[in-house]
Coordinates of C-alpha atoms in Angstrom, one line a residue:
M100 CA 120.5 53.0 39.1
K101 CA 116.9 53.7 40.3
S102 CA 114.1 52.6 38.0
G103 CA 112.0 55.5 36.5
R104 CA 108.9 53.7 37.7
R105 CA 107.9 53.7 41.3
S106 CA 107.1 50.4 42.9
A107 CA 103.3 49.9 43.3
P108 CA 102.2 50.8 46.8
G109 CA 100.5 48.2 48.8
E110 CA 99.0 47.7 52.2
S111 CA 102.3 48.6 53.8
E112 CA 102.1 52.2 52.5
T113 CA 102.3 54.7 55.3
L114 CA 100.0 57.6 55.7
V115 CA 102.8 60.0 54.7
E116 CA 103.5 58.0 51.5
R117 CA 99.8 57.9 50.7
K118 CA 99.5 61.6 51.0
K119 CA 102.4 62.2 48.7
R120 CA 100.9 59.8 46.2
A121 CA 97.6 61.6 46.5
Q122 CA 99.4 64.9 45.7
R123 CA 100.8 63.3 42.6
I124 CA 97.4 62.1 41.5
V125 CA 95.9 65.5 42.0
R126 CA 98.6 67.0 39.8
I127 CA 97.8 64.5 37.1
L128 CA 94.1 65.1 37.3
R129 CA 94.8 68.9 37.1
R130 CA 96.6 68.4 33.9
H131 CA 94.0 66.2 32.2
Y132 CA 90.8 67.4 33.7
S133 CA 91.5 71.1 34.5
H134 CA 87.9 72.1 33.7
A135 CA 86.2 69.3 35.6
D136 CA 83.1 70.6 37.3
C137 CA 79.6 69.5 38.2
A138 CA 77.8 68.1 35.2
L139 CA 74.3 68.9 36.5
V140 CA 72.9 71.9 34.7
H141 CA 72.0 74.7 37.1
N142 CA 71.8 78.5 37.4
S143 CA 71.4 78.9 41.1
A144 CA 72.0 77.1 44.4
F145 CA 68.3 76.2 44.5
E146 CA 68.5 74.5 41.1
L147 CA 71.7 72.7 42.0
L148 CA 70.2 71.4 45.2
I149 CA 67.1 70.1 43.6
A150 CA 69.0 68.6 40.6
T151 CA 71.4 66.8 43.0
I152 CA 68.5 65.3 45.0
L153 CA 67.0 64.1 41.7
S154 CA 70.4 62.6 40.6
A155 CA 70.2 59.9 43.3
Q156 CA 70.0 56.5 41.6
S157 CA 69.9 58.3 38.2
T158 CA 72.3 59.8 35.7
D159 CA 73.2 63.5 35.3
S160 CA 72.1 63.3 31.7
T161 CA 68.7 62.1 32.7
V162 CA 68.3 64.8 35.3
N163 CA 69.5 67.5 32.8
K164 CA 66.7 66.5 30.5
V165 CA 63.9 67.0 33.1
V166 CA 65.0 70.1 35.0
P167 CA 64.4 72.6 32.3
E168 CA 60.7 71.8 32.4
L169 CA 60.7 71.5 36.2
F170 CA 62.4 74.9 36.8
G171 CA 60.5 76.5 33.9
M172 CA 57.3 75.7 35.7
F173 CA 58.6 76.1 39.3
P174 CA 61.6 78.4 39.2
S175 CA 61.8 79.2 42.9
A176 CA 61.4 77.5 46.3
A177 CA 58.1 79.4 46.7
D178 CA 56.8 78.0 43.5
L179 CA 57.9 74.4 44.1
A180 CA 56.6 74.5 47.6
Q181 CA 53.1 75.0 46.2
A182 CA 53.5 72.7 43.3
P183 CA 50.8 70.0 42.6
T184 CA 52.3 66.6 43.6
A185 CA 51.0 64.8 40.5
K186 CA 52.6 67.4 38.2
V187 CA 56.0 67.3 39.9
E188 CA 56.0 63.5 39.8
S189 CA 55.1 63.4 36.1
I190 CA 58.0 65.7 35.2
I191 CA 60.6 63.9 37.3
R192 CA 59.4 60.3 36.5
P193 CA 62.4 59.5 34.2
T194 CA 64.8 60.0 37.1
G195 CA 63.4 57.0 39.0
F196 CA 61.9 56.8 42.5
F197 CA 59.8 59.7 41.4
R198 CA 57.3 59.5 44.3
Q199 CA 59.9 59.7 47.0
K200 CA 61.9 62.3 45.1
G201 CA 58.8 64.3 44.5
R202 CA 58.1 64.4 48.3
N203 CA 61.7 65.3 49.0
I204 CA 62.0 68.2 46.6
V205 CA 58.7 69.7 47.5
G206 CA 59.5 69.2 51.2
T207 CA 62.9 70.8 50.7
A208 CA 61.3 73.8 49.0
R209 CA 58.9 74.2 51.9
A210 CA 61.7 73.9 54.4
L211 CA 63.8 76.5 52.6
L212 CA 60.8 78.9 52.8
S213 CA 60.0 78.2 56.5
D214 CA 63.5 78.0 57.9
H215 CA 65.8 79.9 55.5
G216 CA 63.8 82.7 53.9
G217 CA 63.7 80.8 50.6
E218 CA 67.5 80.6 50.3
V219 CA 69.7 77.6 50.2
P220 CA 71.9 77.4 53.4
D221 CA 75.6 77.2 53.1
S222 CA 76.5 74.9 55.9
M223 CA 76.6 71.1 56.1
E224 CA 74.6 71.1 59.4
E225 CA 71.6 73.0 57.8
L226 CA 71.7 71.2 54.5
I227 CA 71.5 67.7 55.8
R228 CA 68.3 68.6 57.8
L229 CA 66.5 69.1 54.5
P230 CA 64.4 66.2 53.1
G231 CA 66.4 64.0 50.7
V232 CA 69.7 65.7 51.5
A233 CA 72.6 63.6 52.9
R234 CA 76.4 64.3 53.0
K235 CA 76.8 63.6 49.3
T236 CA 74.2 66.1 48.1
A237 CA 75.4 68.7 50.7
N238 CA 79.0 68.3 49.5
V239 CA 78.0 68.9 45.9
V240 CA 76.1 72.1 46.8
L241 CA 78.8 73.4 49.1
G242 CA 81.7 72.6 46.9
T243 CA 80.2 73.5 43.5
W244 CA 78.1 76.5 44.3
F245 CA 79.5 78.0 47.5
R246 CA 83.1 76.9 46.8
K247 CA 83.4 75.5 50.3
N248 CA 85.6 72.4 50.8
V249 CA 83.7 70.9 53.7
G250 CA 84.0 67.3 52.5
V251 CA 84.6 65.0 49.5
T252 CA 81.7 64.0 47.4
V253 CA 81.7 60.2 47.0
D254 CA 79.5 58.9 44.3
T255 CA 79.8 55.5 42.6
H256 CA 82.7 56.7 40.4
V257 CA 84.6 58.3 43.3
G258 CA 84.1 55.3 45.5
R259 CA 85.2 52.8 42.9
I260 CA 88.3 54.7 41.8
A261 CA 89.4 55.7 45.3
T262 CA 89.3 52.0 46.1
R263 CA 91.2 51.0 43.0
L264 CA 93.8 53.7 43.7
Q265 CA 94.0 52.5 47.4
L266 CA 93.5 56.0 48.6
S267 CA 91.0 54.6 51.0
W268 CA 91.7 52.0 53.6
N269 CA 88.3 50.5 52.8
Q270 CA 89.5 48.0 50.2
R271 CA 86.5 45.7 50.2
D272 CA 83.4 48.0 49.9
S273 CA 83.5 50.8 47.4
K274 CA 80.0 51.7 48.4
D275 CA 80.9 52.7 52.0
A276 CA 80.7 56.3 51.0
I277 CA 81.2 57.8 54.5
R278 CA 84.3 55.7 55.3
I279 CA 85.8 56.5 51.9
E280 CA 85.1 60.2 52.3
H281 CA 86.8 60.1 55.7
D282 CA 89.9 58.4 54.3
L283 CA 90.1 60.8 51.3
M284 CA 89.9 63.8 53.6
Q285 CA 93.0 62.5 55.3
V286 CA 95.2 62.1 52.2
V287 CA 93.9 64.8 49.8
S288 CA 94.6 68.4 50.6
R289 CA 91.4 70.3 51.6
R290 CA 91.8 72.9 48.9
H291 CA 91.4 70.2 46.3
W292 CA 88.4 68.3 47.7
A293 CA 85.7 69.7 45.3
F294 CA 87.9 69.5 42.2
F295 CA 89.1 66.0 43.1
S296 CA 85.6 64.6 43.3
H297 CA 84.6 66.2 39.9
A298 CA 87.8 65.0 38.2
L299 CA 87.4 61.4 39.5
I300 CA 83.8 61.4 38.2
W301 CA 85.0 62.5 34.8
H302 CA 87.8 60.0 34.9
G303 CA 85.3 57.2 35.9
R304 CA 83.1 58.0 33.0
S305 CA 85.8 58.3 30.3
V306 CA 88.5 55.8 31.4
C307 CA 88.1 53.9 34.7
S308 CA 84.7 52.3 34.1
A309 CA 83.2 49.8 36.4
R310 CA 83.2 46.8 34.1
K311 CA 86.2 47.5 31.8
P312 CA 88.7 50.0 33.0
N313 CA 91.0 51.2 30.2
C314 CA 94.3 50.9 32.1
A315 CA 96.3 51.1 28.9
E316 CA 95.1 54.7 28.3
C317 CA 94.9 55.7 32.0
H318 CA 97.0 58.7 33.1
L319 CA 96.8 57.5 36.7
A320 CA 98.1 53.9 35.9
E321 CA 101.6 54.5 37.4
E322 CA 100.1 55.7 40.6
C323 CA 97.4 52.9 40.7
P324 CA 98.2 49.7 42.6
S325 CA 95.3 48.0 40.8
A326 CA 96.4 48.8 37.3
A327 CA 98.0 45.4 36.8
T328 CA 94.9 43.5 37.9
A329 CA 91.9 45.7 37.2
C330 CA 91.9 45.5 33.4

């Protein structure tokens, strides 16, 4: 008689097997995180873009505390493009690296005016040309606002959990975001990319933390090769 529990996958898992396991993981995430979405407070593509730039090396909760004042004073790209540097820096200081971020968000606002008529572009190629915007930020904007599954957003939570789940071939460096994104794009169906990122982030915050993952309460434990050793 076959056991009800599948054997834990290892390095010998084929690509087909890994895709099937990824499908099962997505189904589980859909059941438990059906409303998972971006935690950054925003009301427009412009606000989401700026908030995502500010979220680098910071937390969403910290960003959410500063953006009401920022957008209340500078609600559009035209307003932010002309904003006094000192004022912008004072508002965003709690997010860290405020001088560089200040230059980036003002530079982005100016680029939106000069190159895109003040609107946020909806393509990866155009977004990553903006100051302070790399693939992670572009993926957030494209997947969350424009509902375009162009890539998989890999933040610290997604990188950590994808490595623990062995959905990425990069088993030694959970910070290699580009490699992990490439691997996830091969095993997770494209239509799930945006949701998958948001759901893993929620899961990382509530269950699969960096220091002490709660494997006993983890809905993904049966599909996780690391469940026996991570806790």
